[in-house]
Amino acid sequence: MRRAVIADEKGMEEAVRLLRQGECVALPSETVYGLAADARSPQAVAKIFAAKDRPAENPLIVHVLDAHEAGQLIKLDDKAQVLAARYWPGPLTIVALRQSNNGIAREASAGLPTLGVRVPAHKIFRDVLQRCGFPLAAPSANASGTLSATTPQLVTKNVSLILAGGATDKGLESTIVDLSDNTPVLLRHGAIPIEDIEALIGPITDGTRPSKTPKSPGQTFRHYAPRALLRLNAVDVEPGEALLAFGELRFMGVKGGGWAKDLPEAKLRNLSPNGDLDEAAHNLFSHLHALDEGGAIRVAVMAIPDVGVGRAVNDRLRRACQAQEKP
Ligand code: TXA
Ligand code: MG
């Protein structure tokens, strides 16, 4: 049975006790909720894969308290140090070669020579890390292939304890950069715009495009899919469709008559009425979920500018569509 507790002293003690015993606990980060377990323990890590129904070939991100601890787990080169100094704690994951005998279970990184590491900024996550005193492996707390959880209600049913901490701030997962080679590669668009990262360390190869040999195993799997079918870059609403709006709605029509702004609440969500991309990112997964819950079968999605964090929002929407084309 899934139980949510608030992160007061009692809740924290229970969560840390379970983690010490090798169990999984869901907890908030600044990006999305994570499903955490002791990263050193193959058995604990196996429970994460089981709870999410996640393929064993898809590696997990390991979370630590600071760049020093990260440096004990992976080889941080100069560029990695620059990024770590600027963005940690925060929504950046660095993939780099594992330090030998770093104590992290091989299963956590799916047997790869590299490991993804992140220093989370969320107070509850940091508090749990501090009390545990060991690194925590934590993927997003959704069932594999479904929408990431930005609230405790959206966390997978397959977990006994959720440390509840309200809606997550960013609403999108961390940006992932692979620095295991001389050329940095972007593995996932995320909460930190890629433009900002390039401004610090120079050009990054975009490894997020579909490819036969993706560097990030996660990219080959079905992802971020709501139940409803999405139609992107919509300029009007087809009869029967729900609408995921962005920005001004006044002039958007429903084919056959009527205005989009008059759609019933169950069929209308606006990611950001003022056209703010950070707000859109924050709302993306919860709005898609709400439309699913409202019974939407098809959803028209208005265009979202492909700049800054808008690129990560569009990436999630495109992947949701791909998953639906090829289930
Ligand atoms: O914001 C986040 O990153 C959240 C919070 C909880 O930290 N975590 C998260 O984890 O989104 P997850 O497992 O849902 O996504 C991690 C992605 C996967 O696509 C995985 O394939 C990729 O990171 N990844 C992890 N380690 C990797 C590695 N060593 N090499 C390549 N890709 C890696
Ligand atoms: Mg995920």
XYZ file of N, CA, C and O and ligand atoms in Angstrom, residues 52 54 139-140 142 148 173 188 223-224, ligand 2:
41
model
N 9.415 0.292 -10.768
C 9.097 1.098 -11.953
C 8.809 0.239 -13.175
O 8.431 0.766 -14.217
N 11.161 -1.109 -14.867
C 12.137 -0.458 -15.742
C 13.104 -1.485 -16.292
O 13.589 -2.346 -15.554
N 15.640 7.331 -10.017
C 15.009 7.737 -11.273
C 13.749 8.523 -10.951
O 13.360 8.630 -9.779
N 13.100 9.066 -11.977
C 11.815 9.721 -11.760
C 10.828 8.671 -11.222
O 10.900 7.494 -11.577
N 7.786 7.848 -11.573
C 6.657 7.330 -12.348
C 6.924 5.879 -12.759
O 8.061 5.431 -12.756
N 6.198 11.737 -15.926
C 6.947 11.894 -14.680
C 6.052 12.513 -13.610
O 5.108 13.234 -13.916
N 12.638 17.052 -15.761
C 13.838 16.402 -15.248
C 15.094 17.230 -15.534
O 15.080 18.164 -16.333
N 20.023 14.653 -22.648
C 18.587 14.933 -22.422
C 18.401 16.431 -22.227
O 19.102 17.034 -21.428
N 8.478 6.875 -23.627
C 8.685 7.908 -22.620
C 7.540 8.898 -22.505
O 6.932 9.246 -23.494
N 7.308 9.396 -21.328
C 6.491 10.595 -21.102
C 5.130 10.540 -21.777
O 4.638 11.554 -22.268
Mg 12.249 9.148 -16.064
